[in-house]
Structure formats: structure tokens, C-alpha cells
C-alpha positions as a LaTeX table, in Angstrom:
\begin{tabular}{lrrr}
\hline
Residue & $x$ (\AA) & $y$ (\AA) & $z$ (\AA) \\
\hline
Met1 & 0.00 & 0.02 & $-0.04$ \\
Ala2 & 2.82 & 2.41 & 0.76 \\
Lys3 & 4.32 & 1.93 & $-2.74$ \\
Glu4 & 0.97 & 2.82 & $-4.29$ \\
Asp5 & 0.72 & 5.92 & $-2.21$ \\
Ala6 & 4.24 & 6.86 & $-3.21$ \\
Leu7 & 3.45 & 6.40 & $-6.84$ \\
Arg8 & 0.22 & 8.40 & $-6.59$ \\
Ser9 & 2.07 & 11.16 & $-4.70$ \\
Lys10 & 4.85 & 11.17 & $-7.42$ \\
Arg11 & 2.16 & 11.39 & $-10.19$ \\
Leu12 & 0.41 & 14.23 & $-8.35$ \\
Tyr13 & 3.68 & 16.08 & $-7.86$ \\
Lys14 & 4.47 & 15.78 & $-11.64$ \\
Ala15 & 0.95 & 16.92 & $-12.55$ \\
Val16 & 1.34 & 19.97 & $-10.35$ \\
Leu17 & 4.69 & 20.82 & $-11.91$ \\
Val18 & 3.25 & 20.52 & $-15.47$ \\
Leu19 & 0.25 & 22.67 & $-14.52$ \\
Leu20 & 2.47 & 25.28 & $-12.97$ \\
Lys21 & 4.48 & 25.44 & $-16.18$ \\
Val22 & 1.47 & 25.52 & $-18.52$ \\
Ile23 & $-0.93$ & 27.82 & $-16.65$ \\
Pro24 & 1.22 & 30.97 & $-17.20$ \\
Met25 & 1.28 & 30.33 & $-20.95$ \\
Leu26 & $-2.47$ & 29.79 & $-21.01$ \\
Leu27 & $-3.04$ & 32.96 & $-19.00$ \\
Ala28 & $-0.85$ & 34.90 & $-21.43$ \\
Phe29 & $-2.58$ & 33.44 & $-24.47$ \\
Phe30 & $-6.04$ & 34.17 & $-23.19$ \\
Asp31 & $-4.93$ & 37.69 & $-22.14$ \\
Ile32 & $-3.70$ & 38.29 & $-25.74$ \\
Leu33 & $-6.95$ & 36.86 & $-27.12$ \\
Asn34 & $-9.14$ & 38.90 & $-24.81$ \\
Thr35 & $-7.23$ & 42.14 & $-25.66$ \\
Ala36 & $-7.42$ & 41.43 & $-29.46$ \\
Ile37 & $-11.16$ & 40.70 & $-29.52$ \\
Gly38 & $-11.86$ & 43.48 & $-27.09$ \\
Phe39 & $-10.35$ & 45.98 & $-29.47$ \\
Leu40 & $-12.45$ & 44.45 & $-32.25$ \\
Gly41 & $-15.53$ & 45.37 & $-30.22$ \\
Ile42 & $-16.41$ & 41.79 & $-29.26$ \\
Glu43 & $-17.24$ & 41.09 & $-25.64$ \\
Cys44 & $-16.43$ & 37.63 & $-24.53$ \\
His45 & $-16.96$ & 37.35 & $-20.80$ \\
Trp46 & $-16.14$ & 33.59 & $-20.63$ \\
Ile47 & $-12.46$ & 34.43 & $-21.35$ \\
Ser48 & $-12.40$ & 36.58 & $-18.23$ \\
Tyr49 & $-14.23$ & 34.02 & $-16.23$ \\
Phe50 & $-11.92$ & 31.25 & $-17.35$ \\
Ser51 & $-8.56$ & 32.93 & $-17.33$ \\
Gly52 & $-8.96$ & 36.19 & $-15.38$ \\
Val53 & $-6.40$ & 36.36 & $-12.69$ \\
Ser54 & $-5.82$ & 38.53 & $-9.62$ \\
Phe55 & $-2.49$ & 39.86 & $-8.46$ \\
Leu56 & $-2.57$ & 37.41 & $-5.51$ \\
Thr57 & $-2.77$ & 34.52 & $-7.93$ \\
Leu58 & 0.02 & 35.96 & $-10.04$ \\
Ile59 & 2.16 & 36.32 & $-6.92$ \\
Phe60 & 1.48 & 32.74 & $-6.00$ \\
Leu61 & 2.38 & 31.38 & $-9.40$ \\
Leu62 & 5.52 & 33.54 & $-9.44$ \\
Leu63 & 6.64 & 32.33 & $-6.00$ \\
Ala64 & 5.88 & 28.73 & $-7.04$ \\
Ser65 & 8.03 & 29.15 & $-10.11$ \\
Tyr66 & 10.95 & 30.22 & $-7.89$ \\
Ala67 & 10.29 & 27.53 & $-5.39$ \\
Phe68 & 10.33 & 24.84 & $-8.11$ \\
Gln69 & 13.31 & 26.59 & $-9.85$ \\
Phe70 & 11.62 & 27.11 & $-13.17$ \\
Cys71 & 13.44 & 28.66 & $-16.02$ \\
Glu72 & 13.23 & 32.41 & $-16.49$ \\
Tyr73 & 11.25 & 32.11 & $-19.69$ \\
His74 & 8.39 & 30.45 & $-17.87$ \\
Arg75 & 8.20 & 33.54 & $-15.58$ \\
Met76 & 8.04 & 35.91 & $-18.64$ \\
Phe77 & 4.45 & 34.84 & $-19.25$ \\
Leu78 & 3.56 & 35.84 & $-15.65$ \\
Tyr79 & 5.35 & 39.23 & $-16.04$ \\
Tyr80 & 3.49 & 39.79 & $-19.30$ \\
Val81 & 0.09 & 39.18 & $-17.69$ \\
Phe82 & 1.09 & 41.33 & $-14.67$ \\
Thr83 & 2.15 & 44.18 & $-16.95$ \\
Thr84 & $-1.03$ & 44.08 & $-19.14$ \\
Asn85 & $-3.25$ & 43.76 & $-16.08$ \\
Thr86 & $-1.56$ & 46.72 & $-14.52$ \\
Ile87 & $-1.98$ & 48.88 & $-17.62$ \\
Ser88 & $-5.67$ & 47.80 & $-17.95$ \\
Ile89 & $-6.35$ & 48.73 & $-14.27$ \\
Ile90 & $-4.61$ & 52.14 & $-14.67$ \\
Asn91 & $-6.60$ & 52.75 & $-17.75$ \\
Phe92 & $-9.86$ & 51.71 & $-16.13$ \\
Glu93 & $-9.35$ & 53.57 & $-12.84$ \\
Phe94 & $-7.67$ & 56.78 & $-14.11$ \\
Gly95 & $-7.82$ & 56.70 & $-17.92$ \\
Ile96 & $-4.73$ & 56.80 & $-20.07$ \\
Pro97 & $-5.10$ & 59.85 & $-22.35$ \\
Val98 & $-4.42$ & 58.08 & $-25.64$ \\
Ser99 & $-6.61$ & 56.85 & $-28.46$ \\
Asn100 & $-7.77$ & 53.21 & $-28.60$ \\
Leu101 & $-5.42$ & 52.70 & $-31.54$ \\
Ser102 & $-2.54$ & 54.00 & $-29.47$ \\
Leu103 & $-3.44$ & 51.76 & $-26.63$ \\
Leu104 & $-3.54$ & 48.81 & $-28.94$ \\
Ala105 & $-0.11$ & 49.72 & $-30.29$ \\
Leu106 & 1.17 & 49.84 & $-26.72$ \\
Tyr107 & $-0.21$ & 46.36 & $-26.05$ \\
Cys108 & 1.38 & 45.10 & $-29.29$ \\
Ile109 & 4.76 & 46.62 & $-28.33$ \\
Ile110 & 4.58 & 45.02 & $-24.88$ \\
Leu111 & 3.65 & 41.69 & $-26.53$ \\
Gly112 & 6.60 & 41.97 & $-28.86$ \\
Ile113 & 9.07 & 42.75 & $-26.00$ \\
Phe114 & 7.85 & 39.80 & $-23.95$ \\
Leu115 & 7.83 & 37.42 & $-26.87$ \\
Phe116 & 11.44 & 38.44 & $-27.61$ \\
Leu117 & 12.32 & 37.91 & $-23.95$ \\
Val118 & 10.61 & 34.50 & $-23.85$ \\
Leu119 & 12.52 & 33.37 & $-27.01$ \\
Tyr120 & 15.76 & 34.88 & $-25.68$ \\
Phe121 & 15.56 & 33.12 & $-22.32$ \\
Tyr122 & 14.34 & 29.85 & $-23.93$ \\
Arg123 & 17.32 & 29.82 & $-26.36$ \\
Lys124 & 19.71 & 30.83 & $-23.62$ \\
Glu125 & 18.46 & 27.98 & $-21.39$ \\
Lys126 & 18.67 & 25.40 & $-24.22$ \\
Cys127 & 22.15 & 26.47 & $-25.41$ \\
Cys128 & 23.61 & 26.58 & $-21.82$ \\
Lys129 & 22.28 & 23.08 & $-21.02$ \\
Gln130 & 24.05 & 21.35 & $-23.85$ \\
\hline
\end{tabular}
């Protein structure tokens, strides 16, 4: 019985690690999707229900990524979501005095920067391990 418990525990541990690595990517993907369709004038509340995340959740995921010693590129997705959420909150609460097109351009620039960083850290990680 103890061996079965150990195997179950090991499988659970692996499942948690996989989810902790995949969830930030999914959050970033749905954040990009929500931003894009929002600027097209389409409201899709299920995306926010499914993938909306609070700062407390982001902090937990970030701390878990450090606790499990994930690569830096895994954290870039969390930093991206944190950055876009912060901009959205500032725009909602105070208003950013730019046009919608300028705001979309800002989101695209941020996306480009973070995609570059993800690729850079991913490549750096893969090159250094060989």
C-alpha cells in the first residue's frame, strides 16, 4: 500500500509541476486573445471567467516558479500578464489619455518585447544546458 501511495504522490507532484508550467502560458494566451477581441468590439466574458487572474494569484504562481526553480522564460508569461493587467487597471481607474489605436499599439509593443524575452531566455536555457 505504501508503494501505491508513493506512486500516486509522485504522479500528483508531476501533474502539479506540469500545470504550474502550462498555466502561465495559457493565461498569457487568453490575455492576448481577450485584448485582441476587445479591441475588435467583441465582448467575450467567458475568457475573463476562465482565465482572469488577480494579483494574488500571479504572486502565488511567481513564487511557485521560484520554489520549483523554473526557467526564467516560464516567468516571462507571468510578467506579461502582470504588466498588461496593471495597464488595464490604470486605464480603467484613471484613464490613459491616448486613443484606442495608441493603446492597442502599446499592447502590441509589450507583447513583442515579452515574446522576444521568452525566446531569448528559452534559447539561452537550451544553449547553456548542452
